[in-house]
Short mmCIF file of C-alpha atoms in Angstrom, two decimals:
data_model
loop_
_atom_site.label_atom_id
_atom_site.label_comp_id
_atom_site.label_asym_id
_atom_site.label_seq_id
_atom_site.Cartn_x
_atom_site.Cartn_y
_atom_site.Cartn_z
CA MET A 1 0.00 0.00 0.00
CA SER A 2 1.24 3.44 -0.79
CA PRO A 3 1.79 5.74 2.20
CA LEU A 4 -0.88 8.28 3.00
CA THR A 5 -0.16 11.75 1.79
CA VAL A 6 -1.59 14.94 3.19
CA SER A 7 -1.83 17.85 0.79
CA ALA A 8 -1.40 21.09 2.69
CA ARG A 9 -3.12 24.16 1.35
CA PRO A 10 -0.40 26.48 0.07
CA ALA A 11 -0.11 29.78 1.88
CA ALA A 12 -0.90 32.90 -0.10
CA ARG A 13 2.01 35.03 -1.15
CA HIS A 14 2.59 38.35 0.54
CA GLY A 15 4.98 40.38 -1.55
CA TRP A 16 4.74 43.92 -2.91
CA PRO A 17 1.94 43.19 -5.44
CA GLN A 18 -0.20 41.64 -2.70
CA ALA A 19 0.51 44.57 -0.36
CA LEU A 20 -0.47 47.01 -3.09
CA ALA A 21 -3.71 45.09 -3.69
CA VAL A 22 -4.59 45.22 0.04
CA MET A 23 -3.94 48.95 0.29
CA LEU A 24 -5.79 49.85 -2.90
CA THR A 25 -8.76 47.70 -1.91
CA GLY A 26 -8.94 49.31 1.53
CA LEU A 27 -8.62 52.79 0.03
CA ALA A 28 -11.28 52.05 -2.62
CA VAL A 29 -13.76 50.92 0.03
CA MET A 30 -13.13 54.03 2.14
CA VAL A 31 -13.47 56.32 -0.89
CA LEU A 32 -16.72 54.67 -1.99
CA VAL A 33 -18.27 54.86 1.48
CA ALA A 34 -17.16 58.47 1.96
CA ALA A 35 -18.30 59.52 -1.52
CA ALA A 36 -21.75 58.00 -1.04
CA GLY A 37 -22.07 59.63 2.37
CA LEU A 38 -21.00 63.04 1.11
CA TRP A 39 -23.37 62.78 -1.84
CA ALA A 40 -26.24 61.94 0.52
CA ALA A 41 -25.24 64.94 2.66
CA GLY A 42 -25.46 67.25 -0.36
CA ALA A 43 -21.75 67.81 -0.93
CA ALA A 44 -22.02 66.97 -4.63
CA GLY A 45 -23.21 70.54 -5.23
CA LEU A 46 -20.11 72.22 -3.83
CA PRO A 47 -18.80 75.06 -6.02
CA ASP A 48 -15.65 75.01 -8.15
CA GLY A 49 -15.66 71.23 -8.44
CA ALA A 50 -14.50 70.87 -4.84
CA PHE A 51 -16.13 67.48 -4.24
CA PRO A 52 -12.97 65.38 -4.94
CA ARG A 53 -10.90 67.50 -2.55
CA VAL A 54 -13.56 67.33 0.16
CA LEU A 55 -13.67 63.58 -0.41
CA ALA A 56 -9.89 63.37 0.05
CA ALA A 57 -10.15 65.38 3.27
CA THR A 58 -12.88 63.04 4.56
CA VAL A 59 -10.72 59.96 4.02
CA VAL A 60 -7.74 61.72 5.61
CA THR A 61 -9.70 62.58 8.74
CA ALA A 62 -11.13 59.05 8.90
CA VAL A 63 -7.65 57.67 9.65
CA GLY A 64 -6.90 60.40 12.18
CA GLY A 65 -5.22 62.80 9.78
CA SER A 66 -5.02 66.51 10.54
CA VAL A 67 -7.06 68.90 8.41
CA ARG A 68 -6.49 72.57 9.22
CA LEU A 69 -9.25 75.11 8.63
CA ALA A 70 -8.15 78.61 7.67
CA GLY A 71 -9.92 81.86 6.81
CA ASP A 72 -9.16 85.09 5.02
CA ALA A 73 -11.29 88.21 5.16
CA GLY A 74 -8.97 90.99 4.13
CA ALA A 75 -6.69 93.21 6.19
CA LEU A 76 -9.35 94.48 8.61
CA ALA A 77 -11.31 91.29 9.14
CA ARG A 78 -10.65 87.70 9.99
CA THR A 79 -12.38 84.37 9.98
CA GLU A 80 -11.84 81.66 12.53
CA ALA A 81 -12.72 78.01 12.25
CA GLY A 82 -11.74 74.65 13.65
CA ILE A 83 -13.07 71.11 13.54
CA THR A 84 -12.27 67.84 15.28
CA VAL A 85 -14.35 64.86 14.16
CA LEU A 86 -13.66 61.41 12.77
CA PRO A 87 -16.07 59.94 10.19
CA LEU A 88 -16.02 56.54 11.87
CA SER A 89 -18.17 54.73 9.30
CA VAL A 90 -15.44 55.37 6.74
CA ALA A 91 -12.71 54.39 9.20
CA LEU A 92 -14.49 51.18 10.22
CA ALA A 93 -15.04 50.06 6.63
CA GLY A 94 -11.38 50.62 5.80
CA ALA A 95 -10.17 48.90 8.97
CA LEU A 96 -12.21 45.76 8.29
CA VAL A 97 -10.92 45.47 4.72
CA VAL A 98 -7.27 46.24 5.53
CA GLY A 99 -7.31 43.90 8.56
CA ALA A 100 -8.76 41.05 6.49
CA GLY A 101 -6.22 41.65 3.72
CA PHE A 102 -3.37 41.64 6.24
CA LEU A 103 -4.46 38.30 7.72
CA ARG A 104 -5.28 36.49 4.48
CA PRO A 105 -1.75 35.33 3.47
CA LEU A 106 -0.98 34.35 7.08
CA ARG A 107 -3.79 31.84 7.43
CA HIS A 108 -3.26 28.10 6.98
CA ARG A 109 0.40 28.36 7.98
CA THR A 110 2.02 26.35 10.72
CA VAL A 111 4.55 29.00 11.70
CA ALA A 112 5.41 32.59 10.86
CA SER A 113 8.70 34.14 11.88
CA ALA A 114 9.03 37.59 13.37
CA ARG A 115 10.99 38.71 10.31
CA GLU A 116 8.27 37.51 7.95
CA LEU A 117 5.56 39.34 9.88
CA ALA A 118 7.68 42.49 10.05
CA ARG A 119 8.37 42.47 6.31
CA TRP A 120 4.71 41.98 5.44
CA ALA A 121 3.60 44.77 7.79
CA ALA A 122 6.39 47.07 6.55
CA ARG A 123 5.31 46.65 2.92
CA LEU A 124 1.75 47.59 3.86
CA ALA A 125 2.96 50.56 5.92
CA VAL A 126 5.15 51.99 3.14
CA LEU A 127 2.38 51.83 0.55
CA TRP A 128 -0.20 53.13 3.02
CA LEU A 129 1.92 56.16 3.87
CA LEU A 130 2.48 56.94 0.19
CA VAL A 131 -1.26 56.76 -0.46
CA LEU A 132 -2.16 58.94 2.53
CA ALA A 133 0.54 61.49 1.70
CA GLY A 134 -0.96 61.83 -1.79
CA LEU A 135 -4.47 62.25 -0.36
CA ALA A 136 -3.23 64.84 2.12
CA LEU A 137 -1.66 66.88 -0.69
CA ALA A 138 -4.97 66.77 -2.60
CA ALA A 139 -7.11 67.69 0.41
CA ARG A 140 -7.14 71.48 0.16
CA GLU A 141 -9.77 73.97 -0.99
CA THR A 142 -11.02 77.52 -0.29
CA PHE A 143 -14.63 78.76 -0.42
CA ALA A 144 -16.16 82.24 -0.39
CA VAL A 145 -18.63 82.87 2.46
CA ASP A 146 -21.90 84.41 1.30
CA VAL A 147 -22.75 87.25 3.73
CA GLY A 148 -26.04 88.02 2.02
CA SER A 149 -27.27 91.62 1.67
CA GLY A 150 -27.58 94.50 4.08
CA THR A 151 -25.21 96.27 6.45
CA LEU A 152 -22.85 93.34 6.79
CA SER A 153 -22.49 93.05 3.04
CA ASP A 154 -21.88 96.81 2.77
CA LEU A 155 -19.16 96.66 5.45
CA THR A 156 -17.32 93.79 3.81
CA SER A 157 -17.44 95.60 0.46
CA LEU A 158 -16.26 98.87 2.01
CA PHE A 159 -13.25 97.30 3.68
CA GLU A 160 -12.62 94.80 0.86
CA ALA A 161 -13.03 92.07 3.43
CA GLU A 162 -14.84 89.36 1.53
CA PRO A 163 -14.70 86.40 3.94
CA ARG A 164 -13.24 83.17 2.66
CA ILE A 165 -12.74 79.93 4.48
CA GLY A 166 -10.94 76.81 3.42
CA PHE A 167 -9.18 73.69 4.56
CA ALA A 168 -5.84 72.05 3.98
CA ALA A 169 -4.47 68.79 5.30
CA ASP A 170 -1.23 68.93 7.28
CA VAL A 171 0.92 66.30 5.62
CA PRO A 172 3.38 65.39 8.45
CA PRO A 173 0.69 64.90 11.16
CA THR A 174 -1.49 63.04 8.66
CA VAL A 175 1.32 60.62 7.82
CA LEU A 176 2.04 60.06 11.51
CA PHE A 177 -1.57 59.43 12.52
CA ALA A 178 -2.20 57.29 9.44
CA LEU A 179 0.72 55.10 10.50
CA LEU A 180 -0.68 54.84 14.04
CA TRP A 181 -4.11 53.96 12.59
CA LEU A 182 -2.60 51.20 10.46
CA ALA A 183 -0.57 49.86 13.39
CA GLY A 184 -3.71 49.72 15.53
CA VAL A 185 -5.63 47.87 12.82
CA LEU A 186 -2.87 45.29 12.36
CA VAL A 187 -2.43 44.70 16.10
CA VAL A 188 -6.17 44.23 16.64
CA ALA A 189 -6.32 41.90 13.63
CA LEU A 190 -3.55 39.71 15.07
CA LEU A 191 -5.24 39.74 18.48
CA VAL A 192 -8.64 38.56 17.32
CA ALA A 193 -7.59 36.31 14.43
CA HIS A 194 -7.93 32.56 14.52
CA ARG A 195 -5.42 30.18 12.91
CA VAL A 196 -2.81 32.90 12.38
CA PRO A 197 0.61 31.85 13.73
CA LEU A 198 2.73 34.18 15.85
CA PRO A 199 6.44 33.85 16.63
CA GLY A 200 8.10 33.32 20.01
CA ARG A 201 5.99 33.59 23.16
CA LEU A 202 3.30 35.72 21.55
CA PRO A 203 0.87 32.78 20.97
CA ARG A 204 0.77 32.02 24.69
CA TRP A 205 0.10 35.67 25.53
CA ARG A 206 -2.58 35.92 22.84
CA GLU A 207 -4.31 32.82 24.21
CA GLY A 208 -5.52 34.84 27.19
CA ALA A 209 -6.03 38.18 25.43
CA ARG A 210 -7.79 36.94 22.29
CA PRO A 211 -11.21 35.97 23.78
CA VAL A 212 -11.88 39.35 25.42
CA SER A 213 -10.36 41.27 22.49
CA ARG A 214 -12.64 39.44 20.09
CA ALA A 215 -15.56 40.01 22.46
CA MET A 216 -15.00 43.77 22.41
CA LEU A 217 -14.77 43.82 18.61
CA GLU A 218 -18.01 41.83 18.41
CA LEU A 219 -19.65 44.22 20.88
CA LEU A 220 -18.72 47.27 18.78
CA LEU A 221 -19.80 45.64 15.51
CA ALA A 222 -23.06 44.35 17.01
CA SER A 223 -23.93 47.82 18.29
CA VAL A 224 -23.32 49.22 14.79
CA VAL A 225 -25.60 46.56 13.29
CA VAL A 226 -28.34 47.38 15.81
CA GLY A 227 -27.95 51.07 15.05
CA LEU A 228 -28.10 50.34 11.32
CA VAL A 229 -31.39 48.46 11.71
CA VAL A 230 -32.89 51.27 13.81
CA ALA A 231 -31.74 53.89 11.29
CA LEU A 232 -33.21 52.00 8.32
CA VAL A 233 -36.52 51.44 10.11
CA THR A 234 -36.65 55.13 11.01
CA ALA A 235 -35.88 56.17 7.43
CA ALA A 236 -38.60 53.87 6.09
CA SER A 237 -41.25 55.02 8.57
CA ARG A 238 -40.51 58.73 9.00
CA GLY A 239 -38.78 59.77 5.80
CA HIS A 240 -35.59 61.86 5.61
CA ALA A 241 -33.95 58.93 3.85
CA ARG A 242 -31.11 60.97 2.35
CA THR A 243 -30.10 62.46 5.71
CA THR A 244 -30.29 59.03 7.32
CA PHE A 245 -28.04 57.49 4.69
CA ALA A 246 -25.55 60.33 5.14
CA LEU A 247 -25.42 59.46 8.83
CA ILE A 248 -25.06 55.75 8.16
CA LEU A 249 -22.27 56.15 5.62
CA LEU A 250 -20.29 58.83 7.43
CA GLY A 251 -20.89 58.64 11.16
CA LEU A 252 -23.08 55.79 12.39
CA PRO A 253 -20.48 54.62 14.96
CA ASN A 254 -20.16 58.26 16.09
CA LEU A 255 -23.75 57.92 17.30
CA VAL A 256 -24.20 54.30 18.39
CA TRP A 257 -20.95 53.90 20.32
CA PRO A 258 -21.66 56.90 22.59
CA ALA A 259 -25.21 55.52 22.94
CA LEU A 260 -23.64 52.27 24.16
CA THR A 261 -21.74 54.16 26.86
CA VAL A 262 -24.91 56.05 27.82
CA GLY A 263 -26.57 52.67 28.25
CA LEU A 264 -23.77 51.83 30.68
CA GLY A 265 -24.57 55.02 32.63
CA ALA A 266 -22.05 57.45 31.14
CA THR A 267 -22.69 61.17 30.60
CA TRP A 268 -21.75 63.28 27.58
CA ASN A 269 -21.74 67.08 27.52
CA GLY A 270 -22.68 68.93 24.36
CA ARG A 271 -23.98 72.10 22.76
CA VAL A 272 -25.05 73.25 19.32
CA ASP A 273 -25.20 76.94 18.43
CA GLY A 274 -25.73 78.35 14.96
CA PRO A 275 -26.87 76.88 11.66
CA PHE A 276 -25.18 73.51 12.02
CA GLY A 277 -27.36 70.86 10.43
CA LEU A 278 -27.03 67.63 12.38
CA PRO A 279 -27.93 64.31 10.73
CA VAL A 280 -28.83 62.87 14.15
CA PRO A 281 -32.07 61.80 15.86
CA HIS A 282 -34.33 64.73 16.65
CA ILE A 283 -34.06 64.05 20.39
CA LEU A 284 -30.30 64.65 20.37
CA ASP A 285 -30.60 67.82 18.30
CA VAL A 286 -33.17 69.20 20.76
CA LEU A 287 -31.07 68.34 23.80
CA LEU A 288 -27.97 70.01 22.38
CA ARG A 289 -29.58 73.24 21.11
CA THR A 290 -29.61 75.04 24.45
CA PRO A 291 -27.99 78.27 25.65
CA ASP A 292 -25.60 76.40 27.91
CA VAL A 293 -23.74 73.10 27.69
CA SER A 294 -26.23 70.27 28.09
CA GLU A 295 -25.94 66.85 29.68
CA VAL A 296 -26.73 63.86 27.50
CA ASP A 297 -27.35 60.87 29.74
CA LEU A 298 -30.01 58.29 30.41
CA ARG A 299 -32.04 60.67 32.59
CA THR A 300 -32.22 63.54 30.11
CA LEU A 301 -32.89 61.21 27.17
CA THR A 302 -35.65 59.37 29.01
CA GLU A 303 -37.36 62.62 29.99
CA TYR A 304 -37.73 63.45 26.32
CA ASP A 305 -38.40 59.95 24.96
CA GLY A 306 -39.22 57.04 27.25
CA ARG A 307 -38.02 54.50 24.68
CA THR A 308 -34.41 55.38 25.46
CA ALA A 309 -34.89 53.60 28.80
CA TRP A 310 -34.16 50.43 26.82
CA LEU A 311 -30.54 51.49 26.24
CA PRO A 312 -29.23 49.78 29.44
CA VAL A 313 -31.18 46.62 28.53
CA ALA A 314 -29.71 46.54 25.02
CA ALA A 315 -26.21 47.25 26.32
CA GLY A 316 -26.54 44.57 29.01
CA VAL A 317 -27.79 41.90 26.61
CA LEU A 318 -25.06 42.56 24.04
CA LEU A 319 -22.40 42.60 26.74
CA LEU A 320 -23.62 39.36 28.32
CA VAL A 321 -23.70 37.59 24.95
CA VAL A 322 -20.11 38.54 24.10
CA ALA A 323 -19.04 37.67 27.68
CA VAL A 324 -20.39 34.13 27.26
CA ARG A 325 -18.63 33.80 23.92
CA ALA A 326 -15.38 35.04 25.46
CA ALA A 327 -15.66 32.49 28.27
CA LEU A 328 -16.25 29.66 25.78
CA CYS A 329 -13.16 30.66 23.78
CA ALA A 330 -10.92 31.10 26.83
CA PRO A 331 -8.37 28.47 27.97
CA PRO A 332 -10.20 25.72 29.91
CA ARG A 333 -8.30 26.26 33.16
CA THR A 334 -9.32 29.90 33.46
CA PRO A 335 -11.20 30.58 36.75
CA LEU A 336 -14.33 32.72 36.87
CA TRP A 337 -12.67 35.65 38.59
CA ARG A 338 -10.07 35.89 35.86
CA HIS A 339 -12.77 35.99 33.19
CA ALA A 340 -14.37 38.86 35.09
CA VAL A 341 -11.14 40.84 35.51
CA ARG A 342 -10.10 40.40 31.88
CA LEU A 343 -13.47 41.54 30.58
CA ALA A 344 -13.47 44.49 32.99
CA VAL A 345 -10.09 45.66 31.70
CA ALA A 346 -11.09 45.09 28.08
CA LEU A 347 -14.39 46.98 28.40
CA ALA A 348 -12.72 49.86 30.26
CA LEU A 349 -10.17 50.21 27.43
CA THR A 350 -12.93 49.96 24.83
CA VAL A 351 -14.96 52.70 26.52
CA LEU A 352 -11.82 54.84 26.72
CA ALA A 353 -11.30 54.39 22.98
CA ILE A 354 -14.93 55.38 22.32
CA CYS A 355 -14.49 58.52 24.43
CA LEU A 356 -11.38 59.50 22.49
CA LEU A 357 -12.72 58.70 19.03
CA CYS A 358 -16.28 59.99 19.26
CA ARG A 359 -15.75 63.47 20.70
CA ILE A 360 -16.72 66.30 18.35
CA SER A 361 -15.65 69.92 18.31
CA ALA A 362 -16.39 72.45 15.57
CA HIS A 363 -16.67 76.22 15.41
CA TYR A 364 -16.49 79.06 12.90
CA GLY A 365 -17.04 82.81 12.93
CA LEU A 366 -16.30 86.16 11.30
CA SER A 367 -15.09 89.32 13.06
CA LEU A 368 -14.54 92.79 11.60
CA LEU A 369 -12.18 95.45 12.99
CA GLY A 370 -11.48 93.08 15.86
CA ILE A 371 -15.04 93.42 17.18
CA GLY A 372 -16.33 90.06 18.34
CA ASP A 373 -18.47 87.72 16.34
CA LEU A 374 -20.67 89.30 13.71
CA GLY A 375 -23.22 86.51 13.97
CA GLY A 376 -26.00 86.75 11.42
CA GLY A 377 -25.70 83.08 10.54
CA LEU A 378 -21.94 83.41 10.06
CA SER A 379 -21.01 81.81 13.35
CA GLY A 380 -21.61 78.49 15.00
CA GLU A 381 -20.36 76.01 17.54
CA LEU A 382 -20.79 72.27 17.88
CA LEU A 383 -19.50 70.42 20.92
CA LEU A 384 -19.89 66.84 22.16
CA ARG A 385 -17.49 65.40 24.70
CA PRO A 386 -17.71 62.67 27.34
CA ARG A 387 -16.98 62.59 31.02
CA THR A 388 -14.19 60.19 30.25
CA TRP A 389 -13.15 58.75 33.59
CA GLN A 390 -16.72 58.31 34.76
CA ALA A 391 -17.41 56.32 31.58
CA VAL A 392 -14.24 54.24 31.97
CA GLY A 393 -15.08 53.40 35.59
CA LEU A 394 -18.61 52.35 34.69
CA GLY A 395 -17.23 50.25 31.85
CA ALA A 396 -14.90 48.43 34.24
CA LEU A 397 -17.79 47.76 36.65
CA TRP A 398 -20.10 46.46 33.92
CA GLY A 399 -17.28 44.34 32.51
CA LEU A 400 -16.56 42.80 35.91
CA VAL A 401 -20.20 41.78 36.43
CA ALA A 402 -20.77 40.65 32.83
CA GLY A 403 -17.50 38.71 32.78
CA PHE A 404 -18.44 36.77 35.91
CA LEU A 405 -22.01 36.07 34.78
CA GLY A 406 -20.88 35.15 31.27
CA ALA A 407 -18.31 32.68 32.57
CA LEU A 408 -20.91 31.24 34.97
CA LEU A 409 -23.42 30.74 32.15
CA ALA A 410 -20.71 29.13 30.02
CA LEU A 411 -19.80 26.55 32.69
CA PRO A 412 -22.19 23.78 31.49
CA VAL A 413 -20.86 24.03 27.94
CA ARG A 414 -17.26 24.10 29.17
CA ARG A 415 -17.88 20.95 31.21
CA ARG A 416 -19.23 19.11 28.16
CA ARG A 417 -16.20 20.24 26.14
CA SER A 418 -13.65 19.22 28.79
CA PRO A 419 -11.43 16.26 27.82
CA ASP A 420 -11.80 12.80 29.35
CA GLY A 421 -10.23 12.33 32.73
CA HIS A 422 -10.78 15.96 33.77
CA HIS A 423 -13.43 17.63 35.84
CA GLU A 424 -14.36 21.22 36.41
CA ARG A 425 -14.48 22.74 39.87
CA ARG A 426 -17.14 25.18 40.99
CA ASP A 427 -14.74 28.09 40.60
CA GLY A 428 -14.63 27.33 36.87
CA ALA A 429 -11.00 26.11 36.78
CA LEU A 430 -10.32 22.84 35.00
CA HIS A 431 -8.09 20.36 36.83
CA PRO A 432 -6.98 16.77 36.25
#
């Protein structure tokens, strides 16, 4: 009899052509999502054919790049503007595609050396930085501000102070933050991936970190899916479909991830002043359009709409589901208390990331002869920021409770999966 032969599936190559394909695919997905979102938001009608440059700026900001707003209103006047916001729908789409492309050639391998991983990541990083540098150079435009008619128009004509405002990406900060974004995506991909070999002692370290890391990724993606369903139902029942699709394609995570933290008990502070049009639920727009900074928490939301009382229930159910999944994927000898501590740390870090990524700050205004803000629809402010450490503390507490309950609920399944000759103690640790 001839000896049995096992045909191993050949590993995919990961040279420069493959790295270029990964980067171009990720960029194409981000550009398509951003373009569709900007079109739905009405940016296709921008003057002077500025849509491609606004599109480039949107992709740049999605990966954490720096876009500087600048104004010019002649010698006796000045315009001021600033914006800090990440279009997280665009960033999430790109991260999923780039992460999957990074992992694809590493699957179905028995071992991967540190040098091999470093070379593959370096190829991606070089091409990514070249692409983002090109986008940053293209992301610049200037617009004239229409002051209408009347006294303000007469003053600007008299002093030759026609206000203009524009934007330009800062190339060095953009390259730096784009590199950090890519590094974060690759690290998370390696953490949550299955059947991807790591060199040295990293596999043993990942064995404990992977279940809770994957649980947090599933929690964030599940909340986006729930938000997507709610947004589509709202668009179908109440109209405003174009505005809803702009929100979905540009900033759905910017809304649902803070809502997740509110469900955990966190508080966000915010204010809207001026003609900012917000593609957000009416309840949030009402709460933020106040003379002073408003609190956005479960109490204020429930006072306006009782249905928001379900936020803690939704957050608790999603968290418990991912906690059970994390416990089932954890090493069999892991005790219950360790499940709880790991999930508490993971959820606290996840909430911290949400607080850093989802804060929004934007303002603009025009002053003449150094005299304040001329108003008249030419000024505005948008602010949304969390009480960060309160949110992180609540995340740790929820993670501790959910981690313990999830591991407890997973015990029967873990006992059935335990190998012969082993039994599981009541503390959840598996012993011979």
